[in-house]
Short mmCIF file of C-alpha atoms and ligand atoms in Angstrom, two decimals:
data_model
loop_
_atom_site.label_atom_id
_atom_site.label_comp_id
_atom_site.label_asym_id
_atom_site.label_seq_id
_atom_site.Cartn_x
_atom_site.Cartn_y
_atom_site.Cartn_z
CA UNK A 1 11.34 -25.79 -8.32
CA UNK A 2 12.13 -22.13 -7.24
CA UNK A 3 9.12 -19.96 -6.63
CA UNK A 4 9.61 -16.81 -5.56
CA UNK A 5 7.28 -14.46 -3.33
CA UNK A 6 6.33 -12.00 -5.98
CA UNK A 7 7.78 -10.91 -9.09
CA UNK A 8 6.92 -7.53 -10.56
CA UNK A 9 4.63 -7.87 -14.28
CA UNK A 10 7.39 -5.97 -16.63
CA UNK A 11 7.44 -6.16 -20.43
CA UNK A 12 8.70 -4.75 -23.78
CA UNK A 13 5.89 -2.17 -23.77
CA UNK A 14 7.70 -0.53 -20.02
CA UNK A 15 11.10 -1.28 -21.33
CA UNK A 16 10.26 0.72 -25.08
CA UNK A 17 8.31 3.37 -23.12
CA UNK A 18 11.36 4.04 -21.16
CA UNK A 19 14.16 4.24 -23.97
CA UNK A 20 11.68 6.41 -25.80
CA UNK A 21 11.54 8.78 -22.82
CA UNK A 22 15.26 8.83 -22.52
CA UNK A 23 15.96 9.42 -26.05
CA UNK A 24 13.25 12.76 -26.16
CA UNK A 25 15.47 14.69 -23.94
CA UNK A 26 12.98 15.45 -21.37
CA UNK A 27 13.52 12.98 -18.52
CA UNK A 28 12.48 14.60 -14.98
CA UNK A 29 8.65 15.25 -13.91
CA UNK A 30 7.26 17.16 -17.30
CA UNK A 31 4.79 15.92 -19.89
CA UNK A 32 4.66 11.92 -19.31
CA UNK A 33 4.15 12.65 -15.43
CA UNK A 34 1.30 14.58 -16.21
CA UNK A 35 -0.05 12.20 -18.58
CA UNK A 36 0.18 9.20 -15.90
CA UNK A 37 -1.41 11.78 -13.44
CA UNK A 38 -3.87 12.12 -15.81
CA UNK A 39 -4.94 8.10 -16.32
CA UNK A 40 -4.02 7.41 -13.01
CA UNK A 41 -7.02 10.02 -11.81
CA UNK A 42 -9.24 8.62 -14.45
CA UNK A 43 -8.63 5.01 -13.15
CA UNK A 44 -9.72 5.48 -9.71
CA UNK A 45 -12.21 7.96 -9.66
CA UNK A 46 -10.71 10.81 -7.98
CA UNK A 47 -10.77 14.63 -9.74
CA UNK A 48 -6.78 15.17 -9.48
CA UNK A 49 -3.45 12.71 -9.24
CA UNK A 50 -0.27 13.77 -8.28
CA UNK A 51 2.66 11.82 -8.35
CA UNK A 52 5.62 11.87 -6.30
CA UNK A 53 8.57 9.79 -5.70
CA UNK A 54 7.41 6.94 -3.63
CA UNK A 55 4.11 6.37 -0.98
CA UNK A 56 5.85 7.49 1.95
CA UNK A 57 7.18 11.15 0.66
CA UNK A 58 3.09 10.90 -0.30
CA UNK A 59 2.28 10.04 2.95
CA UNK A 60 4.65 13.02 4.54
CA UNK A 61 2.94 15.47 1.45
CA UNK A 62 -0.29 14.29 2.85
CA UNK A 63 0.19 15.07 6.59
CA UNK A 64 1.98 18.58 5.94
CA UNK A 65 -1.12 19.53 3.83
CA UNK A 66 -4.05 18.00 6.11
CA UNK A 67 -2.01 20.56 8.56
CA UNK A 68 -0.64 18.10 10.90
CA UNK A 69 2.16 19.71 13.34
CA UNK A 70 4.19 19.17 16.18
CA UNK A 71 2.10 18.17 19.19
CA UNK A 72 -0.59 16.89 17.18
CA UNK A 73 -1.59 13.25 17.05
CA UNK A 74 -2.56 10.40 14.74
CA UNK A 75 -4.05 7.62 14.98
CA UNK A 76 -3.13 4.82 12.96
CA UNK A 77 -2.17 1.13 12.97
CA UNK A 78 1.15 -0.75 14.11
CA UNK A 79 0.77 -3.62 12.41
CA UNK A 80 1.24 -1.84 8.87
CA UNK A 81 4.74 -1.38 6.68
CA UNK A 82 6.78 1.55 9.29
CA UNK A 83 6.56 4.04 6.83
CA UNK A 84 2.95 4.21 7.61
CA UNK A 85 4.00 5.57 11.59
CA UNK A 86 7.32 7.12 9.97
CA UNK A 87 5.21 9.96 7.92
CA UNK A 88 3.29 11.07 10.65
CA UNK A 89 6.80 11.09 13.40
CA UNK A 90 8.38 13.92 9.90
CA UNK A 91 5.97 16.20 10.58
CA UNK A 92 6.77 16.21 14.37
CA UNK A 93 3.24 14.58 15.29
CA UNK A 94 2.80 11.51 17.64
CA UNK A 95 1.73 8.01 16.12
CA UNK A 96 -1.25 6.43 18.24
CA UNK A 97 -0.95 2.87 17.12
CA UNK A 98 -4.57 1.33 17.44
CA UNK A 99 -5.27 -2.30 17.25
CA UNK A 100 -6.80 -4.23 13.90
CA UNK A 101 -9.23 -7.13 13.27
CA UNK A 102 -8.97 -9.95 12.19
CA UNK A 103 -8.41 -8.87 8.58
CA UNK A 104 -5.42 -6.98 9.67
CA UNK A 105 -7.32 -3.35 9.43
CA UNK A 106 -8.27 -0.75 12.07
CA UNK A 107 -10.55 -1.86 14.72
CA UNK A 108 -12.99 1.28 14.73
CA UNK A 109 -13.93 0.45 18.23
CA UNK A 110 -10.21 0.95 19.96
CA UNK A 111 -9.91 4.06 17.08
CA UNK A 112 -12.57 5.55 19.17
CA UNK A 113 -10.83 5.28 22.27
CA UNK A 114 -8.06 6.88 21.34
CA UNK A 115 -9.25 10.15 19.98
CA UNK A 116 -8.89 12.86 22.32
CA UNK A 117 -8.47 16.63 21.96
CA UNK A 118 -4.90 16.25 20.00
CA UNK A 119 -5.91 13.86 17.84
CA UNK A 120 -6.18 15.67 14.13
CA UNK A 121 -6.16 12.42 11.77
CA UNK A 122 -7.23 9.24 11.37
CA UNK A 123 -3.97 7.31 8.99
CA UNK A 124 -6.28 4.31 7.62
CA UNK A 125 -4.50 1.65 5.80
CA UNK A 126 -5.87 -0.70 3.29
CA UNK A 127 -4.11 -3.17 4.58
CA UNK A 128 -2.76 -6.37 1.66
CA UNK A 129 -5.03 -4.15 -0.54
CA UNK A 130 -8.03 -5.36 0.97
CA UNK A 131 -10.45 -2.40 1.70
CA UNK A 132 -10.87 -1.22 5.68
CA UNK A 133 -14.78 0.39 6.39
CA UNK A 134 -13.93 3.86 4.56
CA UNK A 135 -17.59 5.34 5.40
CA UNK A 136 -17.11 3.82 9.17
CA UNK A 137 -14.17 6.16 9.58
CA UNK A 138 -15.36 9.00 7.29
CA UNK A 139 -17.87 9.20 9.68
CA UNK A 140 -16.54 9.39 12.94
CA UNK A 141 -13.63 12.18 11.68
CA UNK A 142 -16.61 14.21 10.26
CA UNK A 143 -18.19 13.87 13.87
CA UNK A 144 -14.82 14.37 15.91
CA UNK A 145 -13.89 17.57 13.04
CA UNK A 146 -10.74 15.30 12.11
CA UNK A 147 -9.46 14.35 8.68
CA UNK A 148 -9.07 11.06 7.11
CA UNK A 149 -6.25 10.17 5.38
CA UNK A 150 -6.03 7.10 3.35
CA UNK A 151 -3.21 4.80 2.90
CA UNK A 152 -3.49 2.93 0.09
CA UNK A 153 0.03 1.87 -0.73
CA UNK A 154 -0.94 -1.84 -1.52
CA UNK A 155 -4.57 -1.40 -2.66
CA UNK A 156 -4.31 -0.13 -6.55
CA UNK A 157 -7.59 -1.39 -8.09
CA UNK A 158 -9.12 -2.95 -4.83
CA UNK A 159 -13.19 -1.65 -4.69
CA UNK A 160 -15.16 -0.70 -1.83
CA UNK A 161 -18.34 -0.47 -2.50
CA UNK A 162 -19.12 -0.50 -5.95
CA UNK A 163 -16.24 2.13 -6.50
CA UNK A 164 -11.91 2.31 -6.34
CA UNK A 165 -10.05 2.77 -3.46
CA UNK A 166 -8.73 6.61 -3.91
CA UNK A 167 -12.39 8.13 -5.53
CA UNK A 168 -13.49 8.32 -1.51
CA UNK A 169 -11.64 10.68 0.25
CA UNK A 170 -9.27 13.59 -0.42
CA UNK A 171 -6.29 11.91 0.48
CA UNK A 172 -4.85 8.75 -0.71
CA UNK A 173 -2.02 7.51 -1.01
CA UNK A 174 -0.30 4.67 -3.63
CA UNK A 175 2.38 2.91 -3.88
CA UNK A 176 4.66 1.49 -7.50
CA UNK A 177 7.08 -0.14 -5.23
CA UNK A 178 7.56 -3.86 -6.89
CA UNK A 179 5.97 -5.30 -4.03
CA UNK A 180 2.89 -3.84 -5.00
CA UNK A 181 0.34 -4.53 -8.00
CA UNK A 182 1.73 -1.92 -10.29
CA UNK A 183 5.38 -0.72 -10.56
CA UNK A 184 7.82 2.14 -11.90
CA UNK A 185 10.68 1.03 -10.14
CA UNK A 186 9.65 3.23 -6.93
CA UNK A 187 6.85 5.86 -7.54
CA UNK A 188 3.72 6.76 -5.76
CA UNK A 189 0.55 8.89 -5.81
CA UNK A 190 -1.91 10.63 -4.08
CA UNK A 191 -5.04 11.08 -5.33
CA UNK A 192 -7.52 13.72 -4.19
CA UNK A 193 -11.03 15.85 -5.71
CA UNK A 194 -10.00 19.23 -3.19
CA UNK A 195 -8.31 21.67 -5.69
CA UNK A 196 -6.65 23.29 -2.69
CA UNK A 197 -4.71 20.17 -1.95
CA UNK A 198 -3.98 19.48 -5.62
CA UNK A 199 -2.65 22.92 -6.09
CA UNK A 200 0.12 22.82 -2.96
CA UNK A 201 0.79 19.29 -3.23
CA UNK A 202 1.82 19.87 -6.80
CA UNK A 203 3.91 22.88 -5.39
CA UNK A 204 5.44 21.05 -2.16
CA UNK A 205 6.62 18.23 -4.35
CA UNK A 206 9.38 20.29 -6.76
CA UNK A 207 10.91 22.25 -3.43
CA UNK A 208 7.66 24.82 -3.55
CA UNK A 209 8.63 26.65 -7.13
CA UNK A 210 6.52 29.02 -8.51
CA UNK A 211 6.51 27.52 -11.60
CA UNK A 212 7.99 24.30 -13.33
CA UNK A 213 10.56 22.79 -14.39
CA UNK A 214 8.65 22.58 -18.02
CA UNK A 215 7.21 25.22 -17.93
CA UNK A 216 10.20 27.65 -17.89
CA UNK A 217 12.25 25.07 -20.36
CA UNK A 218 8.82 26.10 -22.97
CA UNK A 219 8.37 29.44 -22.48
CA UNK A 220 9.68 31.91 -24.99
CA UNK A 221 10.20 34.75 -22.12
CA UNK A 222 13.24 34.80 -19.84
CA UNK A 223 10.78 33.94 -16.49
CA UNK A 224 12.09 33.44 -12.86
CA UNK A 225 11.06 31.40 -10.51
CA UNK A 226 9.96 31.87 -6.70
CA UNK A 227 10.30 29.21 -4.01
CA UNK A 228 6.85 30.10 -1.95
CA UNK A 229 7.91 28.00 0.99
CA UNK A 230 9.81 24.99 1.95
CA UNK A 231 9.45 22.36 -0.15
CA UNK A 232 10.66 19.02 -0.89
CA UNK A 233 11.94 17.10 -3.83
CA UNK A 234 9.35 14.53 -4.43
CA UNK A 235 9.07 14.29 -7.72
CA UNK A 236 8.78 11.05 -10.14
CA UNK A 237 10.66 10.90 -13.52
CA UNK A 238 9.02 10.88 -16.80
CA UNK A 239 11.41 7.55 -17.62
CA UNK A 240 9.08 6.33 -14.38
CA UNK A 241 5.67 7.70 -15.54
CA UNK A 242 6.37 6.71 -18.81
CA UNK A 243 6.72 3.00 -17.21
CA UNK A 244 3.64 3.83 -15.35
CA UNK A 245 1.43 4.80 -18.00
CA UNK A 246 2.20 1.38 -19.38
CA UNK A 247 1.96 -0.71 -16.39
CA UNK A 248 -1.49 1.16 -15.56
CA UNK A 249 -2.93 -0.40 -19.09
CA UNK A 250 -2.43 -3.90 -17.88
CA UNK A 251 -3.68 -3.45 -14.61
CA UNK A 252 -7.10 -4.87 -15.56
CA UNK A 253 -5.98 -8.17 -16.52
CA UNK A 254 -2.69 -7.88 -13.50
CA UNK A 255 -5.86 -8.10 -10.89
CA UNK A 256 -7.93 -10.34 -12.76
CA UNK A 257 -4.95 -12.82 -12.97
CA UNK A 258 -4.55 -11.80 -9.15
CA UNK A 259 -7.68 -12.62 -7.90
CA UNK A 260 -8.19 -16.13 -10.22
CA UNK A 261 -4.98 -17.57 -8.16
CA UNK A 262 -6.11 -16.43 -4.72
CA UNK A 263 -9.49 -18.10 -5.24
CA UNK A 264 -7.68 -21.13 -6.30
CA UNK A 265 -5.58 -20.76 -3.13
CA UNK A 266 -8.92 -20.30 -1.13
CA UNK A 267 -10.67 -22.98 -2.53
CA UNK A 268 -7.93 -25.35 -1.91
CA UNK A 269 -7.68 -24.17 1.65
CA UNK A 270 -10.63 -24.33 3.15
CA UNK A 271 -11.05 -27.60 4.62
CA UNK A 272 -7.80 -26.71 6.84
CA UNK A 273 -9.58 -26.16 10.35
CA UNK A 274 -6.58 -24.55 12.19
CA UNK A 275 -6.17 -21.14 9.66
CA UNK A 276 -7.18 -18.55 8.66
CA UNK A 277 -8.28 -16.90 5.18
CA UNK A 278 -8.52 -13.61 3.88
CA UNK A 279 -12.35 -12.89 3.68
CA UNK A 280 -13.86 -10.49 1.30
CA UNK A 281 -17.16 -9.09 3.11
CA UNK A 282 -19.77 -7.72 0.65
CA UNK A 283 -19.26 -4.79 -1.62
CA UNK A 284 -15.13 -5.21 -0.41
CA UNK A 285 -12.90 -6.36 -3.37
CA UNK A 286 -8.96 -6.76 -2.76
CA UNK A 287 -6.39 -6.94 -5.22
CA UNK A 288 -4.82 -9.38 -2.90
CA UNK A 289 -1.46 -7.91 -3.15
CA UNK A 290 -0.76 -10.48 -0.81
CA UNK A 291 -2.39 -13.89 0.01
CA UNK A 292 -1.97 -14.44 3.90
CA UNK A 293 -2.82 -17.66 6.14
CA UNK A 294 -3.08 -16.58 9.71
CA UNK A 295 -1.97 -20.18 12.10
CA UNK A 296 -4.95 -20.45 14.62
CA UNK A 297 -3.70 -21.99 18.24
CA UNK A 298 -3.88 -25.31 17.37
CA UNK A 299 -2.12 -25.24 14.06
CA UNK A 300 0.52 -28.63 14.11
CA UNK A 301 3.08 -26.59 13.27
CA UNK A 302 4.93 -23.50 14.48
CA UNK A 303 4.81 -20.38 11.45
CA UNK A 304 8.72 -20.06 11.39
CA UNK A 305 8.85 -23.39 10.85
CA UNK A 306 6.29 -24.10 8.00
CA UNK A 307 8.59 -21.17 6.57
CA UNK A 308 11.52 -22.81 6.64
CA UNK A 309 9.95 -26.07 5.21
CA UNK A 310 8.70 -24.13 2.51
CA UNK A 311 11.75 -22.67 1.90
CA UNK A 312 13.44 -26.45 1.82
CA UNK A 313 10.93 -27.24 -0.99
CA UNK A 314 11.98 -24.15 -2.75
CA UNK A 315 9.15 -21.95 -2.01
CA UNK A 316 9.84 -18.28 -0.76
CA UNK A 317 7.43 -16.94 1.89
CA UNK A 318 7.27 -13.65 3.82
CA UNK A 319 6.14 -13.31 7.56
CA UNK A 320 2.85 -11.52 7.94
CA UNK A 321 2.66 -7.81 8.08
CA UNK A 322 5.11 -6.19 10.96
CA UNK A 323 4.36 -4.12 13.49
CA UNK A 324 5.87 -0.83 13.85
CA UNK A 325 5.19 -0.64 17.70
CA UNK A 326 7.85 -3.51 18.18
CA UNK A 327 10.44 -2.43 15.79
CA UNK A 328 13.59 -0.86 17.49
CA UNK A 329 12.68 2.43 16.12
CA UNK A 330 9.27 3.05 18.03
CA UNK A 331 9.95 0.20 21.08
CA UNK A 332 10.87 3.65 23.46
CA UNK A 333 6.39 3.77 22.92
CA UNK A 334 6.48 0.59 25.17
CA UNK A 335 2.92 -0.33 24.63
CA UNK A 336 1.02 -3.41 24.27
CA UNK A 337 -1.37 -4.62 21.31
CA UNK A 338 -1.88 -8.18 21.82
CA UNK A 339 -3.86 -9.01 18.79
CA UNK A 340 -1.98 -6.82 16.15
CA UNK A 341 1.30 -9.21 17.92
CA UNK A 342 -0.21 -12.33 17.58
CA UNK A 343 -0.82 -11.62 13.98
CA UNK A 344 2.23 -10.64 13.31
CA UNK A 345 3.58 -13.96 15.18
CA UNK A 346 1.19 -16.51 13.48
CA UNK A 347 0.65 -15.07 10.28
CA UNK A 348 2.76 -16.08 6.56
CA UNK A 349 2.76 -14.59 3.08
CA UNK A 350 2.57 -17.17 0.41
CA UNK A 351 3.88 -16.60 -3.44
CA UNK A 352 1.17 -15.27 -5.30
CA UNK A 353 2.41 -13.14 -8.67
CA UNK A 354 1.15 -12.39 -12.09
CA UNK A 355 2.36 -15.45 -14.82
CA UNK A 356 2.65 -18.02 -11.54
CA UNK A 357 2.23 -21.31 -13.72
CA UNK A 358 -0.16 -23.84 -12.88
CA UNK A 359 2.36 -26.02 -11.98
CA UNK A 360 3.85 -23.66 -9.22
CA UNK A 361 0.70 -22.90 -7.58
CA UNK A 362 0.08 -26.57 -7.57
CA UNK A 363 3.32 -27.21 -6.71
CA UNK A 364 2.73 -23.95 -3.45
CA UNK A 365 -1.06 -25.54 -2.38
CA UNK A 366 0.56 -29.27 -1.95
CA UNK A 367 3.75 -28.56 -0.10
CA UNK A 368 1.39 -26.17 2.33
CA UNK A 369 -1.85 -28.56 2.73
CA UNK A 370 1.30 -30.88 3.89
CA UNK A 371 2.68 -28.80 6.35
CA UNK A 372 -0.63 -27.75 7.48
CA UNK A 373 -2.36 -31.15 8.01
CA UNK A 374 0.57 -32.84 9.53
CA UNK A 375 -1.05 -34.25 12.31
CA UNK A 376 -0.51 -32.70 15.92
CA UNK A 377 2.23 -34.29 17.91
C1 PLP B 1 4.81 -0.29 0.86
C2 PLP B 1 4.08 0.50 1.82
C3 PLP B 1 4.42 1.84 2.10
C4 PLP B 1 5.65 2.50 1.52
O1 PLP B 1 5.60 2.61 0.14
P1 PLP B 1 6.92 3.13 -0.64
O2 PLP B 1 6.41 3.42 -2.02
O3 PLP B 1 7.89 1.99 -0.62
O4 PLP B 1 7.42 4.33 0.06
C5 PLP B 1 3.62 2.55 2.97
N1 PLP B 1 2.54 1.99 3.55
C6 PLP B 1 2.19 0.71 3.34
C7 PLP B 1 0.97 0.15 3.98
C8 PLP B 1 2.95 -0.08 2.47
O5 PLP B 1 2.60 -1.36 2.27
#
């Protein structure tokens, strides 16, 4: 058996949405991105959508309109994917890495201690799609005059309290990378109910123009365009949003199918004494992008090496989430966070994708109850 780690949920709707976009002539950001901006604001909860080429030039969109600058810092954690730190280093502003919990998300407490006077943001992560304290954080940025930005690059669907991840605050970011619940190939989103931010994120996206793309190409005036600053070119294609649109009508039944194999996985877990779960606390619902198993000290076995056994039986697995602080890119920060590095040490990814059979997560939960109930030599 050959199981991979994930494997994106693709069919003949995507593929026939697609060649129908391609064959209409109109195949940059025009009518089908506004239509997936459309559901895509509708799904979550939020007033406005707007999609751009991936989560981390939605990230950089993000920081240049919650007006962070060079000098400015914020605060944010390591032990995320780099583009997390990488968005806030474009706009010239210093990444505070703070440490997480247990359930790989900010620890409020050290979030605290690191505001001071340049602090501007607070870059929360979502982290495996499972929901971080939103109205925790809200909070204290409303008390220190900062601004919350949300990075929700894994956590399409996943509910905080009664409502979706990207309805909360006015900046959110998504991700339709394969590795995450939905997919157009690469894509993202941010979501927001400010109209200001709407309005020149829509703007910054398609290098600042005055007007669009579309909108010139369906106008029966000769009109001219003016670039009102310096933008970018972030946009998504309608070939992607057209992708999009479909994958976003499956996404009900993607999570359901999601969440029925973790709590198989949990079930069949939880007699192991030396791990650790994922833990949903009340009102929190992930999407469980990822399953993890965190290896407690006196786990029998080392984590690279139930990965390689895994690997022998034909099961892919991932190391846990990295941490930016100890790639070679930030490593000039020399800092310490012990528990964000001992979770990225002791921590695995196990296969978990829509249409797994039965008999491959059977197949996953043996060889890893072996592995993990070898006993201690
Ligand atoms: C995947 C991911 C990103 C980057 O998303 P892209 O769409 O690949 O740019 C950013 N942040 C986190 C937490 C992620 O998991």
């Amino acid at each position: 058996m050959k199981i991979p780690i994930t494997r994106p949920l693709l069919g003949i709707e995507e593929a026939d949405a697609a060649h129908k976009t391609i064959l209409s002539g109109w195949v940059t950001q025009g009518p089908k991105v506004a239509e997936f901006e459309e559901d895509f604001a509708e799904y979550v909860g939020s007033k406005y959508a707007v999609a751009v080429s991936n989560c981390t030039t939605a990230l950089h969109l993000a920081m240049i309109v919650a007006g962070i600058k060079s000098g400015d810092e914020v605060i944010c954690p390591s032990m995320s994917y780099i583009a997390t730190a990488n968005c806030i280093t474009y706009v010239g502003a210093k990444p505070i890495f703070a440490e997480v919990n247990e359930d790989f998300n900010l620890d409020i407490e050290d979030v605290k201690n690191r505001i001071n006077s340049k602090t501007k943001a607070i870059l929360l992560v979502h982290q495996m799609g499972m929901p971080a304290d939103i109205d925790a954080f809200q909070a204290i940025c409303k008390e220190k005059n900062i601004i919350l930005i949300e990075d929700a690059a894994c956590a399409i669907g996943s509910v905080y309290k009664g409502k979706r991840i990207g309805s909360h605050s006015d900046l959110v970011c998504f991700s339709f990378h394969p590795r995450k619940i939905i997919t157009t190939g690469d894509g993202g989103m941010i979501t927001t109910s400010n109209e200001k931010f709407n309005e020149r994120l829509k703007i910054l996206r398609k290098h600042a123009m005055s007007i669009s793309d579309h909108e010139r190409h369906s106008c029966n005036e000769i009109i001219f365009e003016d670039h009102l600053e310096i933008g970018y070119n972030y946009r998504l294609t309608d070939i992607q949003a057209a992708v999009g649109i479909e994958q976003l009508k499956k996404i009900g039944s993607i999570i359901e199918e999601r969440r029925k194999i973790s709590f198989k996985y949990l079930n069949s877990f939880n007699d192991i004494e030396c791990i650790r779960l994922p833990l949903e606390k009340n009102g929190y619902e992930s999407n469980y992008q990822s399953f993890s198993i965190y290896l407690k000290e006196n786990a029998p076995i080392q984590r690279n090496d139930v990965m390689r056994k895994l690997l022998e039986k034909g099961i892919s697995s991932r190391r846990g989430i990295m941490t930016a602080h100890q790639e070679t890119a930030y490593n000039f920060m020399d800092i310490q966070l012990p528990i964000s590095e001992d979770l990225r040490d002791n921590s695995i990814l196990i296969p978990l994708y829509n249409e797994m059979t039965i008999d491959e997560i059977n197949y996953t939960i043996r060889e890893t109850r072996k592995l993990l109930l070898y006993p201690k030599k």
